Structures are given as C-alpha cells and as structure tokens.
Amino acid sequence: GESVGLHLPTLSVQEGDNSIINCAYSNSASDYFIWYKQESGKGPQFIIDIRSNMDKRQGQRVTVLLNKTVKHLSLQIAATQPGDSAVYFCAENRIQGAQKLVFGQGTRLTINP
Amino acid sequence: GAGVSQSPSNKVTEKGKDVELRCDPISGHTALYWYRQSLGQGLEFLIYFQGNSAPDKSGLPSDRFSAERTGGSVSTLTIQRTQQEDSAVYLCASSRRTSRETQYFGPGTRLLVL
C-alpha cells in the first residue's frame, strides 16, 4: 500500500553534532513534503517543506533533501541543541486526491549533552 | 497572533458516553483538518473542511464519529458511544486555503475512555 515511512524509529546524537533523519515514500504522485517536529505534550510544529520541483531547501540549521529517483526524503539538523530533542515526522501531500497530509510514524531524536 | 486552540486539553470519559471536542482555527484560515494520534504513532487523517463543507470525510473510522464547522471558523468533533480504542490525542490543524500550504496544529485534546 501507499505509505510514508521512516528508516529508524530512534536516533541519539551528541550536542553540537549534525543529525540526519530519513524518510521513504512510495507514491510517485506526491509532490509536496513537509517535516514536522513534535515535542512531548504539544502539537506538531512546522519545520520546513519542499516541493517536487526542488531537490534541496535550506532553513535555519535545517536542510531538507529530496531524491525523487529513489523516493527518499531527509532532514538534516546542523549543530544540534538540547531543544532539538523531539519526534520528527515527515508528511506528504499528493497532486490529486484528497486535501490531506499522509504522515510517517516518526523518529525520536535525542540530543545527549 | 493567536494560533490554533483546542478544548478541552484533556478529557476522561466512560465507555459508551458521547464526547465533543472543539477546535478554534487561526483567524482567516478556510481549511481545517482533524487528525488522530494514538500513543507513539503518527497522525491519522480524519476529516477536512473547506469553509463549512467537508469534502473529505474518508478518515472517519466509523459512523460514531462526526464533525461540523460553523461560520467557517469553529469546528467540533463528536464521538458517540465512545469505546476504549477511541483513546488517543485528537489534533486539529488549519491552513490558509489548502493542504498544500503550511498546516498549523493545535495542542490537541487527550481523550481517555475508561
């Protein structure tokens, strides 16, 4: 079936290091991808998005890479800080069909001091 | 400015009772979404509103679930005859016009059915 999934459910990195969170999607019709961060007890918070006409987009300390050939999405966080500890979700929106996001299961990122 | 708000923040109810969850979207946002998040899981789409109409109800898990939106603003999600498997966090989000724009989420309502 169609899905948006993650390679790793958990990831631990040392404070100051860079982290990479990966996501695979199966629907080639997907053309809009978003990364959300969810801290404990809170709703998801938008981090960065990318459309399928791009393969890279940068924000503040974050970079999203899109590889349409292998249907892979990644989120890179540079110089991680304790506040980056959270669950990160990738989500996709498709060109046609319902106006909804399809979310992956999430990766828990832990920043060790 | 004010973000998406939801109430109540927590709800404990007994099996078989009805519950109503409320969402106040960001002012001016015409698109509104309800999602459900079970413990340790991703977000499951329930329903999408554009204005007061719901063109996509495909995610509602059963006919015990319903939602409405009035005045193009506030939305309520109603669960009738609650079951234990309904226990989850119910999240509401809004976007300016479509899902191809940033969706802003509320803090969620944590529902526990005993």
PDB file of C-alpha atoms in Angstrom:
ATOM      1  CA  GLY A   1       0.000   0.000   0.000  1.00  0.00           C
ATOM      2  CA  GLU A   2       0.942   3.629  -0.142  1.00  0.00           C
ATOM      3  CA  SER A   3       2.881   4.841   2.815  1.00  0.00           C
ATOM      4  CA  VAL A   4       5.320   7.312   4.119  1.00  0.00           C
ATOM      5  CA  GLY A   5       7.780   5.587   6.367  1.00  0.00           C
ATOM      6  CA  LEU A   6      10.949   6.132   8.319  1.00  0.00           C
ATOM      7  CA  HIS A   7      14.100   4.055   8.359  1.00  0.00           C
ATOM      8  CA  LEU A   8      14.867   4.487  12.077  1.00  0.00           C
ATOM      9  CA  PRO A   9      12.454   4.921  14.947  1.00  0.00           C
ATOM     10  CA  THR A  10      15.073   6.440  17.295  1.00  0.00           C
ATOM     11  CA  LEU A  11      18.216   8.472  16.881  1.00  0.00           C
ATOM     12  CA  SER A  12      20.666   9.739  19.504  1.00  0.00           C
ATOM     13  CA  VAL A  13      23.340  12.316  18.768  1.00  0.00           C
ATOM     14  CA  GLN A  14      25.751  14.356  20.815  1.00  0.00           C
ATOM     15  CA  GLU A  15      25.000  18.015  21.339  1.00  0.00           C
ATOM     16  CA  GLY A  16      26.721  20.037  18.643  1.00  0.00           C
ATOM     17  CA  ASP A  17      26.816  17.189  16.143  1.00  0.00           C
ATOM     18  CA  ASN A  18      24.748  17.079  12.985  1.00  0.00           C
ATOM     19  CA  SER A  19      21.807  14.719  12.667  1.00  0.00           C
ATOM     20  CA  ILE A  20      20.084  13.218   9.667  1.00  0.00           C
ATOM     21  CA  ILE A  21      16.556  11.824   9.778  1.00  0.00           C
ATOM     22  CA  ASN A  22      15.396   9.791   6.806  1.00  0.00           C
ATOM     23  CA  CYS A  23      12.011   9.127   5.287  1.00  0.00           C
ATOM     24  CA  ALA A  24      10.880   6.949   2.382  1.00  0.00           C
ATOM     25  CA  TYR A  25       7.683   7.445   0.441  1.00  0.00           C
ATOM     26  CA  SER A  26       6.047   5.120  -2.013  1.00  0.00           C
ATOM     27  CA  ASN A  27       3.682   7.320  -4.038  1.00  0.00           C
ATOM     28  CA  SER A  28       5.387   8.829  -7.043  1.00  0.00           C
ATOM     29  CA  ALA A  29       2.459  11.255  -7.375  1.00  0.00           C
ATOM     30  CA  SER A  30       3.490  13.014  -4.172  1.00  0.00           C
ATOM     31  CA  ASP A  31       4.725  16.491  -4.922  1.00  0.00           C
ATOM     32  CA  TYR A  32       4.822  18.314  -1.609  1.00  0.00           C
ATOM     33  CA  PHE A  33       6.665  17.177   1.501  1.00  0.00           C
ATOM     34  CA  ILE A  34       6.810  18.609   4.964  1.00  0.00           C
ATOM     35  CA  TRP A  35       8.800  17.965   8.109  1.00  0.00           C
ATOM     36  CA  TYR A  36       7.166  18.498  11.485  1.00  0.00           C
ATOM     37  CA  LYS A  37       8.662  18.489  14.962  1.00  0.00           C
ATOM     38  CA  GLN A  38       6.574  17.341  17.898  1.00  0.00           C
ATOM     39  CA  GLU A  39       7.660  17.911  21.463  1.00  0.00           C
ATOM     40  CA  SER A  40       6.119  15.975  24.286  1.00  0.00           C
ATOM     41  CA  GLY A  41       2.575  17.082  25.032  1.00  0.00           C
ATOM     42  CA  LYS A  42       2.408  19.504  22.124  1.00  0.00           C
ATOM     43  CA  GLY A  43       1.026  19.536  18.627  1.00  0.00           C
ATOM     44  CA  PRO A  44       3.316  19.143  15.613  1.00  0.00           C
ATOM     45  CA  GLN A  45       5.258  22.250  14.646  1.00  0.00           C
ATOM     46  CA  PHE A  46       6.132  23.016  11.023  1.00  0.00           C
ATOM     47  CA  ILE A  47       9.872  22.948  10.341  1.00  0.00           C
ATOM     48  CA  ILE A  48      10.406  23.072   6.613  1.00  0.00           C
ATOM     49  CA  ASP A  49       8.775  21.976   3.386  1.00  0.00           C
ATOM     50  CA  ILE A  50       9.864  21.181  -0.138  1.00  0.00           C
ATOM     51  CA  ARG A  51       8.083  20.784  -3.451  1.00  0.00           C
ATOM     52  CA  SER A  52       8.951  18.177  -6.018  1.00  0.00           C
ATOM     53  CA  ASN A  53      10.459  20.690  -8.423  1.00  0.00           C
ATOM     54  CA  MET A  54      13.322  21.129  -5.946  1.00  0.00           C
ATOM     55  CA  ASP A  55      15.870  18.686  -4.558  1.00  0.00           C
ATOM     56  CA  LYS A  56      17.181  20.787  -1.684  1.00  0.00           C
ATOM     57  CA  ARG A  57      15.899  23.515   0.558  1.00  0.00           C
ATOM     58  CA  GLN A  58      17.610  25.168   3.484  1.00  0.00           C
ATOM     59  CA  GLY A  59      16.312  26.863   6.556  1.00  0.00           C
ATOM     60  CA  GLN A  60      17.892  27.964   9.774  1.00  0.00           C
ATOM     61  CA  ARG A  61      20.108  25.000  10.827  1.00  0.00           C
ATOM     62  CA  VAL A  62      17.883  22.639   8.845  1.00  0.00           C
ATOM     63  CA  THR A  63      18.139  21.298   5.327  1.00  0.00           C
ATOM     64  CA  VAL A  64      15.684  19.051   3.539  1.00  0.00           C
ATOM     65  CA  LEU A  65      16.855  16.877   0.666  1.00  0.00           C
ATOM     66  CA  LEU A  66      14.513  15.211  -1.789  1.00  0.00           C
ATOM     67  CA  ASN A  67      15.564  12.357  -4.051  1.00  0.00           C
ATOM     68  CA  LYS A  68      12.653  11.603  -6.347  1.00  0.00           C
ATOM     69  CA  THR A  69      14.520   8.811  -8.114  1.00  0.00           C
ATOM     70  CA  VAL A  70      14.542   6.641  -5.014  1.00  0.00           C
ATOM     71  CA  LYS A  71      11.573   8.357  -3.303  1.00  0.00           C
ATOM     72  CA  HIS A  72      13.609   9.447  -0.337  1.00  0.00           C
ATOM     73  CA  LEU A  73      13.420  12.500   1.873  1.00  0.00           C
ATOM     74  CA  SER A  74      15.823  13.549   4.606  1.00  0.00           C
ATOM     75  CA  LEU A  75      16.038  16.230   7.249  1.00  0.00           C
ATOM     76  CA  GLN A  76      19.451  17.427   8.306  1.00  0.00           C
ATOM     77  CA  ILE A  77      19.808  19.378  11.526  1.00  0.00           C
ATOM     78  CA  ALA A  78      23.137  21.136  11.995  1.00  0.00           C
ATOM     79  CA  ALA A  79      24.817  21.784  15.339  1.00  0.00           C
ATOM     80  CA  THR A  80      22.123  20.082  17.341  1.00  0.00           C
ATOM     81  CA  GLN A  81      20.923  21.610  20.582  1.00  0.00           C
ATOM     82  CA  PRO A  82      19.046  20.103  23.537  1.00  0.00           C
ATOM     83  CA  GLY A  83      15.880  21.817  22.282  1.00  0.00           C
ATOM     84  CA  ASP A  84      16.040  19.728  19.133  1.00  0.00           C
ATOM     85  CA  SER A  85      15.066  16.634  21.124  1.00  0.00           C
ATOM     86  CA  ALA A  86      11.625  15.679  19.834  1.00  0.00           C
ATOM     87  CA  VAL A  87       9.807  13.342  17.476  1.00  0.00           C
ATOM     88  CA  TYR A  88      10.167  14.294  13.836  1.00  0.00           C
ATOM     89  CA  PHE A  89       7.543  13.396  11.250  1.00  0.00           C
ATOM     90  CA  CYS A  90       7.685  13.573   7.510  1.00  0.00           C
ATOM     91  CA  ALA A  91       4.422  14.081   5.656  1.00  0.00           C
ATOM     92  CA  GLU A  92       3.394  14.119   2.024  1.00  0.00           C
ATOM     93  CA  ASN A  93       0.663  15.731   0.012  1.00  0.00           C
ATOM     94  CA  ARG A  94      -0.308  14.461  -3.375  1.00  0.00           C
ATOM     95  CA  ILE A  95      -1.116  16.304  -6.557  1.00  0.00           C
ATOM     96  CA  GLN A  96      -4.512  14.706  -6.931  1.00  0.00           C
ATOM     97  CA  GLY A  97      -6.970  13.380  -4.457  1.00  0.00           C
ATOM     98  CA  ALA A  98      -7.927  14.463  -1.003  1.00  0.00           C
ATOM     99  CA  GLN A  99      -6.616  17.575   0.644  1.00  0.00           C
ATOM    100  CA  LYS A 100      -4.805  15.779   3.395  1.00  0.00           C
ATOM    101  CA  LEU A 101      -1.317  15.027   4.593  1.00  0.00           C
ATOM    102  CA  VAL A 102      -0.095  11.459   4.947  1.00  0.00           C
ATOM    103  CA  PHE A 103       2.256  11.206   7.904  1.00  0.00           C
ATOM    104  CA  GLY A 104       5.037   8.764   8.633  1.00  0.00           C
ATOM    105  CA  GLN A 105       5.400   7.075  12.010  1.00  0.00           C
ATOM    106  CA  GLY A 106       8.023   9.467  13.324  1.00  0.00           C
ATOM    107  CA  THR A 107      11.629   9.336  14.528  1.00  0.00           C
ATOM    108  CA  ARG A 108      12.510  10.204  18.096  1.00  0.00           C
ATOM    109  CA  LEU A 109      15.643  12.343  18.183  1.00  0.00           C
ATOM    110  CA  THR A 110      17.508  12.573  21.476  1.00  0.00           C
ATOM    111  CA  ILE A 111      20.326  15.065  21.952  1.00  0.00           C
ATOM    112  CA  ASN A 112      22.854  13.939  24.528  1.00  0.00           C
ATOM    113  CA  PRO A 113      24.729  16.651  26.484  1.00  0.00           C
TER     114      PRO A 113
ATOM    115  CA  GLY B   1      -1.085  36.301  16.748  1.00  0.00           C
ATOM    116  CA  ALA B   2      -3.237  33.532  18.182  1.00  0.00           C
ATOM    117  CA  GLY B   3      -2.621  30.019  16.976  1.00  0.00           C
ATOM    118  CA  VAL B   4      -4.966  27.067  16.750  1.00  0.00           C
ATOM    119  CA  SER B   5      -6.633  26.346  20.060  1.00  0.00           C
ATOM    120  CA  GLN B   6      -8.404  23.218  21.200  1.00  0.00           C
ATOM    121  CA  SER B   7     -10.563  22.377  24.162  1.00  0.00           C
ATOM    122  CA  PRO B   8     -10.650  20.587  26.419  1.00  0.00           C
ATOM    123  CA  SER B   9      -6.960  19.817  26.719  1.00  0.00           C
ATOM    124  CA  ASN B  10      -7.768  16.554  28.481  1.00  0.00           C
ATOM    125  CA  LYS B  11     -10.946  14.507  28.632  1.00  0.00           C
ATOM    126  CA  VAL B  12     -11.635  11.363  30.613  1.00  0.00           C
ATOM    127  CA  THR B  13     -14.909   9.644  29.898  1.00  0.00           C
ATOM    128  CA  GLU B  14     -16.616   6.348  30.449  1.00  0.00           C
ATOM    129  CA  LYS B  15     -17.206   3.847  27.712  1.00  0.00           C
ATOM    130  CA  GLY B  16     -20.493   4.482  25.991  1.00  0.00           C
ATOM    131  CA  LYS B  17     -20.628   8.206  26.687  1.00  0.00           C
ATOM    132  CA  ASP B  18     -20.570  10.879  23.972  1.00  0.00           C
ATOM    133  CA  VAL B  19     -17.795  13.484  23.802  1.00  0.00           C
ATOM    134  CA  GLU B  20     -17.392  16.766  21.947  1.00  0.00           C
ATOM    135  CA  LEU B  21     -14.018  18.197  21.071  1.00  0.00           C
ATOM    136  CA  ARG B  22     -13.618  21.790  19.954  1.00  0.00           C
ATOM    137  CA  CYS B  23     -11.184  23.486  17.603  1.00  0.00           C
ATOM    138  CA  ASP B  24     -10.676  27.205  17.015  1.00  0.00           C
ATOM    139  CA  PRO B  25      -8.560  27.671  13.892  1.00  0.00           C
ATOM    140  CA  ILE B  26      -6.346  30.608  13.083  1.00  0.00           C
ATOM    141  CA  SER B  27      -8.487  33.556  12.082  1.00  0.00           C
ATOM    142  CA  GLY B  28      -8.957  33.732   8.324  1.00  0.00           C
ATOM    143  CA  HIS B  29      -7.904  30.145   7.645  1.00  0.00           C
ATOM    144  CA  THR B  30     -10.512  28.496   5.469  1.00  0.00           C
ATOM    145  CA  ALA B  31      -9.128  24.952   5.617  1.00  0.00           C
ATOM    146  CA  LEU B  32      -9.426  22.906   8.800  1.00  0.00           C
ATOM    147  CA  TYR B  33      -8.313  19.343   9.500  1.00  0.00           C
ATOM    148  CA  TRP B  34      -8.811  16.798  12.234  1.00  0.00           C
ATOM    149  CA  TYR B  35      -6.229  14.102  12.922  1.00  0.00           C
ATOM    150  CA  ARG B  36      -5.929  11.373  15.496  1.00  0.00           C
ATOM    151  CA  GLN B  37      -2.661  10.295  17.096  1.00  0.00           C
ATOM    152  CA  SER B  38      -2.505   7.093  19.065  1.00  0.00           C
ATOM    153  CA  LEU B  39       0.265   6.583  21.604  1.00  0.00           C
ATOM    154  CA  GLY B  40       3.656   6.503  19.911  1.00  0.00           C
ATOM    155  CA  GLN B  41       2.128   6.633  16.450  1.00  0.00           C
ATOM    156  CA  GLY B  42       1.947   9.018  13.554  1.00  0.00           C
ATOM    157  CA  LEU B  43      -1.020  11.173  12.708  1.00  0.00           C
ATOM    158  CA  GLU B  44      -4.096   9.623  11.146  1.00  0.00           C
ATOM    159  CA  PHE B  45      -6.256  11.893   8.983  1.00  0.00           C
ATOM    160  CA  LEU B  46      -9.911  12.044   9.980  1.00  0.00           C
ATOM    161  CA  ILE B  47     -11.686  14.847   8.099  1.00  0.00           C
ATOM    162  CA  TYR B  48     -11.037  18.014   6.122  1.00  0.00           C
ATOM    163  CA  PHE B  49     -13.191  21.151   5.971  1.00  0.00           C
ATOM    164  CA  GLN B  50     -13.091  23.875   3.374  1.00  0.00           C
ATOM    165  CA  GLY B  51     -15.232  26.605   4.815  1.00  0.00           C
ATOM    166  CA  ASN B  52     -18.251  24.901   6.360  1.00  0.00           C
ATOM    167  CA  SER B  53     -18.301  21.946   4.000  1.00  0.00           C
ATOM    168  CA  ALA B  54     -16.419  18.694   4.429  1.00  0.00           C
ATOM    169  CA  PRO B  55     -15.314  17.451   1.008  1.00  0.00           C
ATOM    170  CA  ASP B  56     -13.259  14.667   2.549  1.00  0.00           C
ATOM    171  CA  LYS B  57     -14.578  12.579   5.406  1.00  0.00           C
ATOM    172  CA  SER B  58     -12.692   9.498   4.327  1.00  0.00           C
ATOM    173  CA  GLY B  59     -10.703   9.154   7.525  1.00  0.00           C
ATOM    174  CA  LEU B  60     -13.578   8.959   9.967  1.00  0.00           C
ATOM    175  CA  PRO B  61     -13.221   5.443  11.429  1.00  0.00           C
ATOM    176  CA  SER B  62     -16.909   4.737  11.987  1.00  0.00           C
ATOM    177  CA  ASP B  63     -20.340   6.333  11.968  1.00  0.00           C
ATOM    178  CA  ARG B  64     -19.864   7.108  15.646  1.00  0.00           C
ATOM    179  CA  PHE B  65     -17.564   9.916  14.553  1.00  0.00           C
ATOM    180  CA  SER B  66     -18.927  13.149  13.116  1.00  0.00           C
ATOM    181  CA  ALA B  67     -17.736  16.712  12.754  1.00  0.00           C
ATOM    182  CA  GLU B  68     -19.165  20.038  11.843  1.00  0.00           C
ATOM    183  CA  ARG B  69     -17.927  23.516  11.252  1.00  0.00           C
ATOM    184  CA  THR B  70     -19.988  26.643  11.586  1.00  0.00           C
ATOM    185  CA  GLY B  71     -19.374  30.166  10.376  1.00  0.00           C
ATOM    186  CA  GLY B  72     -16.254  28.994   8.603  1.00  0.00           C
ATOM    187  CA  SER B  73     -14.474  29.019  11.919  1.00  0.00           C
ATOM    188  CA  VAL B  74     -15.016  26.803  14.966  1.00  0.00           C
ATOM    189  CA  SER B  75     -15.255  23.063  14.453  1.00  0.00           C
ATOM    190  CA  THR B  76     -16.481  20.334  16.757  1.00  0.00           C
ATOM    191  CA  LEU B  77     -15.623  16.646  16.518  1.00  0.00           C
ATOM    192  CA  THR B  78     -18.204  14.420  18.173  1.00  0.00           C
ATOM    193  CA  ILE B  79     -17.644  10.827  19.161  1.00  0.00           C
ATOM    194  CA  GLN B  80     -20.777   8.955  20.127  1.00  0.00           C
ATOM    195  CA  ARG B  81     -20.860   5.852  22.332  1.00  0.00           C
ATOM    196  CA  THR B  82     -17.130   6.067  22.975  1.00  0.00           C
ATOM    197  CA  GLN B  83     -15.058   2.905  23.020  1.00  0.00           C
ATOM    198  CA  GLN B  84     -11.703   2.279  24.678  1.00  0.00           C
ATOM    199  CA  GLU B  85      -9.998   2.174  21.291  1.00  0.00           C
ATOM    200  CA  ASP B  86     -11.054   5.797  20.776  1.00  0.00           C
ATOM    201  CA  SER B  87      -8.472   6.815  23.378  1.00  0.00           C
ATOM    202  CA  ALA B  88      -5.924   8.999  21.600  1.00  0.00           C
ATOM    203  CA  VAL B  89      -4.825  12.568  21.084  1.00  0.00           C
ATOM    204  CA  TYR B  90      -7.116  14.415  18.692  1.00  0.00           C
ATOM    205  CA  LEU B  91      -5.309  17.155  16.812  1.00  0.00           C
ATOM    206  CA  CYS B  92      -6.780  19.979  14.820  1.00  0.00           C
ATOM    207  CA  ALA B  93      -4.909  21.966  12.202  1.00  0.00           C
ATOM    208  CA  SER B  94      -5.730  24.852   9.906  1.00  0.00           C
ATOM    209  CA  SER B  95      -4.199  26.289   6.790  1.00  0.00           C
ATOM    210  CA  ARG B  96      -4.867  29.444   4.852  1.00  0.00           C
ATOM    211  CA  ARG B  97      -6.647  27.776   1.947  1.00  0.00           C
ATOM    212  CA  THR B  98      -5.449  24.288   1.042  1.00  0.00           C
ATOM    213  CA  SER B  99      -3.380  21.416   2.385  1.00  0.00           C
ATOM    214  CA  ARG B 100      -0.622  22.476   0.008  1.00  0.00           C
ATOM    215  CA  GLU B 101       0.094  25.318   2.368  1.00  0.00           C
ATOM    216  CA  THR B 102       1.504  25.075   5.846  1.00  0.00           C
ATOM    217  CA  GLN B 103      -0.821  23.422   8.309  1.00  0.00           C
ATOM    218  CA  TYR B 104      -0.647  24.838  11.818  1.00  0.00           C
ATOM    219  CA  PHE B 105      -1.557  22.463  14.598  1.00  0.00           C
ATOM    220  CA  GLY B 106      -3.244  22.994  17.907  1.00  0.00           C
ATOM    221  CA  PRO B 107      -2.002  21.373  21.125  1.00  0.00           C
ATOM    222  CA  GLY B 108      -4.519  18.548  20.880  1.00  0.00           C
ATOM    223  CA  THR B 109      -7.146  17.019  23.143  1.00  0.00           C
ATOM    224  CA  ARG B 110      -6.052  13.942  25.035  1.00  0.00           C
ATOM    225  CA  LEU B 111      -9.029  11.605  25.265  1.00  0.00           C
ATOM    226  CA  LEU B 112      -9.076   8.664  27.638  1.00  0.00           C
ATOM    227  CA  VAL B 113     -12.010   6.286  27.534  1.00  0.00           C
ATOM    228  CA  LEU B 114     -12.270   4.101  30.608  1.00  0.00           C
TER     229      LEU B 114
END
